CSV table of C-alpha atoms in Angstrom, one decimal:
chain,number,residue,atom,x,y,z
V,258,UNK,CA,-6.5,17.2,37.8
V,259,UNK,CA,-7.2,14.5,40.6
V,260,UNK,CA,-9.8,12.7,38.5
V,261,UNK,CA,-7.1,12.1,35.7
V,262,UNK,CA,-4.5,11.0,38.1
V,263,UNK,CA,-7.1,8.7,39.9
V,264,UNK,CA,-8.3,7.4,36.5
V,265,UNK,CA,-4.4,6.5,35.4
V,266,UNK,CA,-4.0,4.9,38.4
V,267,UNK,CA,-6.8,2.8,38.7
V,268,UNK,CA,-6.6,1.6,35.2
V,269,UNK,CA,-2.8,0.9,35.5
V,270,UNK,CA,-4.3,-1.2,38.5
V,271,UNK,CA,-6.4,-3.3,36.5
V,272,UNK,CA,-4.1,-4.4,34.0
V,273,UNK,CA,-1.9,-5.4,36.5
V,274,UNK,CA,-4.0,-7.6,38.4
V,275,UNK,CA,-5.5,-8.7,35.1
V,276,UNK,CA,-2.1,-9.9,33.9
V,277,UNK,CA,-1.2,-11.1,37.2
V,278,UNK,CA,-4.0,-13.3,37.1
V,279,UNK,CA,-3.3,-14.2,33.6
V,280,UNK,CA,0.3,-15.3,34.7
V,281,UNK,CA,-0.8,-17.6,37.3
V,282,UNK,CA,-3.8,-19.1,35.6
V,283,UNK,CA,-6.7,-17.9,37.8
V,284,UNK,CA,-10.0,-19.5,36.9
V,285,UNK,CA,-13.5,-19.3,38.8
V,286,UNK,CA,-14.5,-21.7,41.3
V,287,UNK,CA,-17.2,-21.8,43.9
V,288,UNK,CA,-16.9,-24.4,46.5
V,289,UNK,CA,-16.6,-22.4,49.6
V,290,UNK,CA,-19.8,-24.4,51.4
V,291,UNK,CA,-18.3,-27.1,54.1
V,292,UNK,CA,-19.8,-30.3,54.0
V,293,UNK,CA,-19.6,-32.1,57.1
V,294,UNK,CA,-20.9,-35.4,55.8
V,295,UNK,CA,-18.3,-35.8,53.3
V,296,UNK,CA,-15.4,-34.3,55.7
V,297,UNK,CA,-16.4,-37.4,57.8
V,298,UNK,CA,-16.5,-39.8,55.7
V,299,UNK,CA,-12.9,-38.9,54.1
V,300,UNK,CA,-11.1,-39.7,57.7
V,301,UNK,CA,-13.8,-42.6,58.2
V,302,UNK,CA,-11.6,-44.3,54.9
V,303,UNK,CA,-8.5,-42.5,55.0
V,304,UNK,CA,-7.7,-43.5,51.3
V,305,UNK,CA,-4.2,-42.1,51.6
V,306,UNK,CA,-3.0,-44.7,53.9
V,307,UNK,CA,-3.2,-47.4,50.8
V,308,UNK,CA,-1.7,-45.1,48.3
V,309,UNK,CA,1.2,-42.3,49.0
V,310,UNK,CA,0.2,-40.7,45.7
V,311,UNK,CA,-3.2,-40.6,46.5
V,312,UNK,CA,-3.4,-36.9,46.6
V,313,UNK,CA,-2.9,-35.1,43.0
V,314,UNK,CA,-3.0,-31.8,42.8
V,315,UNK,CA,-3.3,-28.6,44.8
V,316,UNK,CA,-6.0,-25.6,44.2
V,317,UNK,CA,-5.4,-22.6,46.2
V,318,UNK,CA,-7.6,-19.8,46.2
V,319,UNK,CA,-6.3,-16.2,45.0
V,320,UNK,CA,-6.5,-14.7,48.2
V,321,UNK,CA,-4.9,-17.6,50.0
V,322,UNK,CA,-2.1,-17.2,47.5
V,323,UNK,CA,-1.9,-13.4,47.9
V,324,UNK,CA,-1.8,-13.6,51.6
V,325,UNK,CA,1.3,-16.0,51.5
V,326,UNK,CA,3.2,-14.1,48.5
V,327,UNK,CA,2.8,-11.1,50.8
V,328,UNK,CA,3.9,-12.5,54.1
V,329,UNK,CA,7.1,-14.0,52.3
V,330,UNK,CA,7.8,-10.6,50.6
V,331,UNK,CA,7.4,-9.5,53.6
V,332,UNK,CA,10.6,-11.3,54.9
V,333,UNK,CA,12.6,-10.7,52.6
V,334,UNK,CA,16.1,-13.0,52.9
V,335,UNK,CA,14.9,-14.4,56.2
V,336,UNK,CA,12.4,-17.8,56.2
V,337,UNK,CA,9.0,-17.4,57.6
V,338,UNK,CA,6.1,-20.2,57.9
V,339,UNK,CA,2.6,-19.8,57.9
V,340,UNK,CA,-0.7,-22.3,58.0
V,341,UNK,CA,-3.3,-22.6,55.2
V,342,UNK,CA,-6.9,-24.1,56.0
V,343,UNK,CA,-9.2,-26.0,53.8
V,344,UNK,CA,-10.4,-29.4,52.4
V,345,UNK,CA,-10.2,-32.2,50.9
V,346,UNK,CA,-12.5,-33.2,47.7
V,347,UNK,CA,-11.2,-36.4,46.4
V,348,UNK,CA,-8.0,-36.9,45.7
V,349,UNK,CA,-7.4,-32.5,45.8
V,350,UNK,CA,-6.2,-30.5,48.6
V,351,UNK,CA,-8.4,-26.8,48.6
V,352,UNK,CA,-6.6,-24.1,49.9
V,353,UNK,CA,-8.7,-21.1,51.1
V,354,UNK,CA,-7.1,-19.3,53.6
V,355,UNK,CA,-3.8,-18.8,54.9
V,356,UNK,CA,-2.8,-16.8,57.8
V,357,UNK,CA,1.3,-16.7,59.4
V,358,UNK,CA,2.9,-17.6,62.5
V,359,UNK,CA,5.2,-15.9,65.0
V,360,UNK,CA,8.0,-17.9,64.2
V,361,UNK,CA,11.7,-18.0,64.9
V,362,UNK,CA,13.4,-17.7,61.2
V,363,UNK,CA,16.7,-17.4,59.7
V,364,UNK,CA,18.1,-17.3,55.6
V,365,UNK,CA,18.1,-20.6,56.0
V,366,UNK,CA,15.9,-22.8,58.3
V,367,UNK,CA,12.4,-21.6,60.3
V,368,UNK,CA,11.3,-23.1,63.6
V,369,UNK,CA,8.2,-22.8,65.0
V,370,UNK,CA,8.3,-22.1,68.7
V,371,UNK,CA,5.6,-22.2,71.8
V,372,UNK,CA,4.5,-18.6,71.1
V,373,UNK,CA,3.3,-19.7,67.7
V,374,UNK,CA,1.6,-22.8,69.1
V,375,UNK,CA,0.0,-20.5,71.3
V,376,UNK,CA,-0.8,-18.2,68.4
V,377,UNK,CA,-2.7,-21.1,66.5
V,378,UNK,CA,-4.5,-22.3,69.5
V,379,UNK,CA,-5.9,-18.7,69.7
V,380,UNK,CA,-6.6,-18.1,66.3
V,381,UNK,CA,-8.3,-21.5,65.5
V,382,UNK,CA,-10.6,-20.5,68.5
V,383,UNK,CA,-11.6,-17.9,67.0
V,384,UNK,CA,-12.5,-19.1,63.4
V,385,UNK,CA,-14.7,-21.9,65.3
V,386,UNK,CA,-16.6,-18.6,67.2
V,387,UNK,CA,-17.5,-17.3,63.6
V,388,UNK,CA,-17.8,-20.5,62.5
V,389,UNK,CA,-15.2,-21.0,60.2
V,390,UNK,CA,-14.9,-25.1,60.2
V,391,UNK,CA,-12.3,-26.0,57.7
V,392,UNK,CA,-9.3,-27.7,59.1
V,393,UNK,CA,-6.0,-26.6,59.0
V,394,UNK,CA,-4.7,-28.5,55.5
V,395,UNK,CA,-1.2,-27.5,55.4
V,396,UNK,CA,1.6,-25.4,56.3
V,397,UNK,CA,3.9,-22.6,54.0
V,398,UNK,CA,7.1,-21.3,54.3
V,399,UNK,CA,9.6,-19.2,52.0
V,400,UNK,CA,12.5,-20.3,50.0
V,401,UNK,CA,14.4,-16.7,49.9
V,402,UNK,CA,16.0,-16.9,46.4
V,403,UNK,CA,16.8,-21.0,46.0
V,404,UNK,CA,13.7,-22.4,44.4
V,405,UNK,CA,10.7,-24.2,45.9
V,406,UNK,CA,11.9,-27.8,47.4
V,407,UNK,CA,12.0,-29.6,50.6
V,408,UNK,CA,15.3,-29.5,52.3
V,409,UNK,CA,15.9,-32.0,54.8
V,410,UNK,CA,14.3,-30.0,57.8
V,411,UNK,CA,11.0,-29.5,55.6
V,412,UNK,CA,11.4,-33.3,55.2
V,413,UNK,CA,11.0,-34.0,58.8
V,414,UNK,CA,8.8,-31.3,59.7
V,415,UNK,CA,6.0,-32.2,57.0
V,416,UNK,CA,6.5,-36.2,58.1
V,417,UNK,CA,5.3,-35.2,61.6
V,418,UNK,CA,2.4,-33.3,60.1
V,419,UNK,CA,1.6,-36.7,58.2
V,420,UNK,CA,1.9,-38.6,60.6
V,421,UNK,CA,0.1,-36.6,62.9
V,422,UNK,CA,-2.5,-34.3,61.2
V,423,UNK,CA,-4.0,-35.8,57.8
V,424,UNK,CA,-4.4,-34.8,55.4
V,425,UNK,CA,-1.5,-32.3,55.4
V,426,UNK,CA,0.4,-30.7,52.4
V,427,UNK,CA,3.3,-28.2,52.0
V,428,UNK,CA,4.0,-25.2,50.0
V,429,UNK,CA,6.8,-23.2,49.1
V,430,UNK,CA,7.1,-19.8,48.0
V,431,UNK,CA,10.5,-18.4,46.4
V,432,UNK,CA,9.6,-14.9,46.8
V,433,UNK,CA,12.8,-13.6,44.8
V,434,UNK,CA,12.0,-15.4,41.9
V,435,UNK,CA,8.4,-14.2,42.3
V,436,UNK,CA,9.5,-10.7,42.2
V,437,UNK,CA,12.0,-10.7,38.8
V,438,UNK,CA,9.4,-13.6,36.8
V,439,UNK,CA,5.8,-11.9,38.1
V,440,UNK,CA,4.8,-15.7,38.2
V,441,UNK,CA,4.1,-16.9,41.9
V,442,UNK,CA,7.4,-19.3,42.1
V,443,UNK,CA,5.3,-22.5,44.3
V,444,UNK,CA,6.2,-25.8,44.6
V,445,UNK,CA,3.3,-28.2,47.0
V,446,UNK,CA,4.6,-31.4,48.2
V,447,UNK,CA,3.8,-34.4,50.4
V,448,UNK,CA,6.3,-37.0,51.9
V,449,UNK,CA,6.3,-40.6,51.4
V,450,UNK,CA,6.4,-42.9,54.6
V,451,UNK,CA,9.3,-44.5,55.9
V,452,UNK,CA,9.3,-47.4,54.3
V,453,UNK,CA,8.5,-46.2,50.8
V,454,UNK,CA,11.0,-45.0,48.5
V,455,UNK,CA,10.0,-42.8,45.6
V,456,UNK,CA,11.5,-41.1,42.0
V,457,UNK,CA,13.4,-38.4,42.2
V,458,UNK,CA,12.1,-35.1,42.1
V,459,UNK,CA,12.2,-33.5,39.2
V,460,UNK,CA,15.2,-30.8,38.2
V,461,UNK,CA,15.5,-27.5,39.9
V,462,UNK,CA,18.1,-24.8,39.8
V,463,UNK,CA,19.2,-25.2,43.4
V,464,UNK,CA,22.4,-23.2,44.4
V,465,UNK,CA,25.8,-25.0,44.8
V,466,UNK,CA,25.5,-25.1,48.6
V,467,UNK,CA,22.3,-26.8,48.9
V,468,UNK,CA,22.8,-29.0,46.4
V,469,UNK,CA,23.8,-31.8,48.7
V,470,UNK,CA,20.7,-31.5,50.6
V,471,UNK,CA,18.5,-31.1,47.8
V,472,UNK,CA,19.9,-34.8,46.6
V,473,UNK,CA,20.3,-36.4,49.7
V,474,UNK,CA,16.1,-35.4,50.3
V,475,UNK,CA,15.0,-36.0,46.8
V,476,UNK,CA,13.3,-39.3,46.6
V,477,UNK,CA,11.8,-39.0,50.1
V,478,UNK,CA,8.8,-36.8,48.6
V,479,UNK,CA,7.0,-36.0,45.4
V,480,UNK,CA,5.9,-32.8,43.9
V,481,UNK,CA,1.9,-32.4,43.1
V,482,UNK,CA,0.1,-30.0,40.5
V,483,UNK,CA,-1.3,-27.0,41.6
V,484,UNK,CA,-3.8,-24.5,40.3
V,485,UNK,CA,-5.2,-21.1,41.5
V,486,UNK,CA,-8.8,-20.5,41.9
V,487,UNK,CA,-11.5,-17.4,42.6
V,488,UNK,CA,-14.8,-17.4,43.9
V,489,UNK,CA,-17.3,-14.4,43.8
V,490,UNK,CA,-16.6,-13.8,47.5
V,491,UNK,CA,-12.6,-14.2,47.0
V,492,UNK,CA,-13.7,-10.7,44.9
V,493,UNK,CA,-13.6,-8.0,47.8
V,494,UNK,CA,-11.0,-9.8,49.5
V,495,UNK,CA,-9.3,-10.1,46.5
V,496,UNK,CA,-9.6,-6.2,45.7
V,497,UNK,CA,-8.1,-5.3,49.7
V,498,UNK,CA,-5.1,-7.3,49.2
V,499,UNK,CA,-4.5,-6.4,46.2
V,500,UNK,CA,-4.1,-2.8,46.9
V,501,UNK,CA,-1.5,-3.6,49.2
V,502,UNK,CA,-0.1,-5.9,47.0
V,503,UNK,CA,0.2,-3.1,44.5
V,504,UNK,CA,1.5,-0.6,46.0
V,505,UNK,CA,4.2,-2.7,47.4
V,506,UNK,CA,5.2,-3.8,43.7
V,507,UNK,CA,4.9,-0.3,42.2
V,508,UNK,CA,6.8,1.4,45.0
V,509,UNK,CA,9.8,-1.2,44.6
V,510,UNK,CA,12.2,-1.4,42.0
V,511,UNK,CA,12.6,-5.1,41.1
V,512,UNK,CA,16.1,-5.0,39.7
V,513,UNK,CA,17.5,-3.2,43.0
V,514,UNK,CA,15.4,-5.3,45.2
V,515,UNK,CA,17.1,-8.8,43.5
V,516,UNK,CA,20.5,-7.6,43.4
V,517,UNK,CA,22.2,-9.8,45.7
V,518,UNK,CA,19.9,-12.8,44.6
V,519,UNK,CA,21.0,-12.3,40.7
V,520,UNK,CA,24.9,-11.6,41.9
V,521,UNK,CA,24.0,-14.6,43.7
V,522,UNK,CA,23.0,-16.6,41.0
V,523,UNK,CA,25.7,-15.7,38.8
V,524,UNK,CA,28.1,-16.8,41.0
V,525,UNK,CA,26.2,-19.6,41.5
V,526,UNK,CA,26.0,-20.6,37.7
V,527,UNK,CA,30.4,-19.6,37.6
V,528,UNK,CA,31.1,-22.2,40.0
V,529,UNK,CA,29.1,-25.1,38.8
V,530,UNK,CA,30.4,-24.1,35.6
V,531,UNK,CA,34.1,-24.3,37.0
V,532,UNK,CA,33.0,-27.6,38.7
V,533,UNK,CA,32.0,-29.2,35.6
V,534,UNK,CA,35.1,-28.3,33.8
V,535,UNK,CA,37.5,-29.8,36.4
V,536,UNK,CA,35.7,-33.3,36.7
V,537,UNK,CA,36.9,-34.9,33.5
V,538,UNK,CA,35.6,-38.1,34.2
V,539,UNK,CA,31.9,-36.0,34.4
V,540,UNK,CA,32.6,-34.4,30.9
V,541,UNK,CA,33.2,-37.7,29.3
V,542,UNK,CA,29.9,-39.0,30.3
V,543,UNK,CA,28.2,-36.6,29.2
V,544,UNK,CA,29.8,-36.5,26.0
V,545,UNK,CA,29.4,-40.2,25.4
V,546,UNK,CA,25.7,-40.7,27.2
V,547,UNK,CA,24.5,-36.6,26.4
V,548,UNK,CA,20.5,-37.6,27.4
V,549,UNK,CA,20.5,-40.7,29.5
V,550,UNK,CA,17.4,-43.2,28.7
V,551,UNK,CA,16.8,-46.5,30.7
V,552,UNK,CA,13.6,-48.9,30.6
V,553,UNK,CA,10.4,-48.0,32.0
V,554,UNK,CA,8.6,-50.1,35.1
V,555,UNK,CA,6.7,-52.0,32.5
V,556,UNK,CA,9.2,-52.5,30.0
V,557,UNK,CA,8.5,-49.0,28.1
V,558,UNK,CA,11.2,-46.3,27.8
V,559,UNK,CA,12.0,-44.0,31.0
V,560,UNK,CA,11.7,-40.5,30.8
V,561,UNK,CA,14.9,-38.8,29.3
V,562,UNK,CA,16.7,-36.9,32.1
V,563,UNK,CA,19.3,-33.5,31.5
V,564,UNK,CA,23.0,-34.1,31.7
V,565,UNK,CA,25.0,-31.7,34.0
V,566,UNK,CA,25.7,-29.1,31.3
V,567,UNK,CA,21.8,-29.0,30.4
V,568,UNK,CA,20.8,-28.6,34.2
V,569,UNK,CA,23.2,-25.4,34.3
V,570,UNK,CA,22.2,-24.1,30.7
V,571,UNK,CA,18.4,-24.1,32.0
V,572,UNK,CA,19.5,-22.7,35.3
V,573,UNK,CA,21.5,-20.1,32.8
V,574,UNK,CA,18.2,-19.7,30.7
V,575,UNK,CA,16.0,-18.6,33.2
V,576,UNK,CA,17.8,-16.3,34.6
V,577,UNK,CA,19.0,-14.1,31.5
V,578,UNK,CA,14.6,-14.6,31.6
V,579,UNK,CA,13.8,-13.4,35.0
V,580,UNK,CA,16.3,-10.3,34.6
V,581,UNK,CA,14.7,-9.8,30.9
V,582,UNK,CA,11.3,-9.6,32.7
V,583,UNK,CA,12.4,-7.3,35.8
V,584,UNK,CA,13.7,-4.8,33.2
V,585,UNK,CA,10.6,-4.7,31.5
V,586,UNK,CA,8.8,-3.7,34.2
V,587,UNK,CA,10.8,-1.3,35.5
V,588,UNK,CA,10.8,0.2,31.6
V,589,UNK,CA,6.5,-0.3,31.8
V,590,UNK,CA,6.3,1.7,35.2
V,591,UNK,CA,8.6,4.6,33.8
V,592,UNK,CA,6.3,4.4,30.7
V,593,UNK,CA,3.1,4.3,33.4
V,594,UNK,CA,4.3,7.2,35.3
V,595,UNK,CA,5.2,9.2,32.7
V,596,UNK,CA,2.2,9.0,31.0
V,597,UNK,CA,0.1,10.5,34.2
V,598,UNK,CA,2.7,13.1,34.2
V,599,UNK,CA,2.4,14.1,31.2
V,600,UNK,CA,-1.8,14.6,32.1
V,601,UNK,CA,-1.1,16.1,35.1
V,602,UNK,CA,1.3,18.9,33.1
V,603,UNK,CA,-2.0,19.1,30.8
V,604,UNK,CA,-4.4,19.2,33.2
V,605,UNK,CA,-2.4,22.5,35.0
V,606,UNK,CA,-2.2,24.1,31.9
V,607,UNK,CA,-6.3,23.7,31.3
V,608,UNK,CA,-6.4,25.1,34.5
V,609,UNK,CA,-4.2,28.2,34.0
V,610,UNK,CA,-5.9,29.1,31.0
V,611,UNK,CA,-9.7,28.5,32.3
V,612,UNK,CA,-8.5,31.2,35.1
């Protein structure tokens, strides 16, 4: 009877992490070994000073990512912040650890006080005992239910980090929008400098009341690729976390725990809706214009960017798609569970007839 129900559930636990890994791209990587040499000569040139889109992209190992998911689940409507170390190779940033602070955080800002200062002296300390050399590479924080961006706070805070601490990058976890797509919702970022103004960034479905922000902040910082990565020693780790990581997910109903968020959202998409209908002179732009198209930097044609109407219809679209997906899950786990019921009925009945 146990040996069934252990069997289920282990099995049920591999598919999960299989498709989780599946969903967020995890590939296999080894380049765990610090090189000193190379780590020197990177701040000997500092190649990023010449170009403010030096850096590309973003890998982040798998247990770096579950570490962060978990923290910001972990907070649930309230911001928290956390530190990832790691590397630089080229013009890539490689996250492989993250660990987070005692910070100070509310549903919409997070500050980072002298007792988590004192917490990173500490910790830092200790990695250099067990020899632990990479650097600290970047900080995290959560985005409760509004999408992955850099409000103007973030702004500010990773421009000191720049200015201070290179090579630095940001992340942002939407931990909400984790929970009802099962797709890790990150955004990684780096500010330009002061005297360099950039594109905007590229269309999110940002709620009414950040909005503002969200514009006002936009061309002050550009959005890089990321990927996520798993070494054979990521593997026990990996396995650990996971398990909590599980159990969380299974013992939580996604459609009750994004209530609020999805009303939210809703009456997010109603108001912008409403907005759009009184502002005539918007409507007959759109109308006229539908997909604006300008001229390229060298002459070529500009990417085609969404009208108003569009940018609600996607914000629209994805989440009739995140709701689609919690209630499929909720429908697989009531199909999971009553599966290794069913065996467990069986495997009483075996048992009353073998006595």
């Amino acid at each position: 009877f146990t040996k069934i129900l252990m069997e289920d559930k282990h099995s049920a636990k591999e598919i999960a992490k299989k498709t989780w890994e599946m969903e967020n791209n995890v590939t296999e990587r080894d380049i765990l070994k610090f090189n000193e040499e190379e780590n020197d000569k990177l701040f000997d040139t500092r190649p990023w000073l010449k170009d403010p889109h030096y850096f590309k992209d973003v890998k982040i190992s798998v247990t770096a990512l579950i570490k962060m998911v978990t923290h910001c689940r972990r907070g649930g409507d309230i911001e928290v912040m956390g530190l990832m170390q790691g590397k630089v190779i080229g013009t890539s940033f490689y996250v492989l650890d993250a660990f987070g602070l005692p910070v100070e955080g509310t549903e919409t800002r997070v500050n980072a006080g002298a007792e988590a200062n004192e917490y990173l002296g500490d910790y830092m300390g200790v990695c250099e005992d067990v020899g632990r050399l990479e650097n600290i590479c970047g900080w995290y924080h959560s985005h409760p239910g509004y999408a992955p961006w850099l409000s103007g706070i973030d702004v500010g805070t990773q421009s000191l980090y720049q200015a201070h601490q290179e090579p630095f990058v940001a992340i942002v976890i939407d931990p909400k929008r984790t929970i009802s797509s099962g797709k890790v919702d990150i955004g990684c970022f780096r500010t330009y400098p002061e005297d360099y103004k950039g594109k905007e960034s590229e269309f999110e479905s940002v709620p009414m009341e950040k909005i503002e922000d969200f514009g006002a902040h936009a061309n002050r910082y550009y959005k890089l690729e990321h990927s996520i990565f798993k070494s054979e020693l990521d593997q026990s780790q990996f396995e650990f976390l996971w398990n909590q990581y599980w159990v969380q997910t299974l013992s939580t109903s996604s459609l009750l725990l994004c209530k609020e968020a999805v009303a939210n959202t809703i009456t997010d998409i109603s108001e912008k809706v409403h907005k759009y209908k009184n502002n005539p002179m918007l409507m007959r732009r759109d109308k006229l214009v539908g997909y604006t198209t300008g001229r390229g930097e060298r002459g070529g044609e500009a990417p085609k960017k969404d009208n108003e109407i569009a940018k609600i219809n996607k914000g629209t679209t994805k989440m009739v798609l995140d709701n689609s997906h919690m209630l499929m899950s909720e429908v697989l786990k009531s199909m999971i569970f009553s599966h290794i019921e069913c065996n467990n009925e069986e495997a009483k009945k075996d048992v009353e007839m073998e006595k």
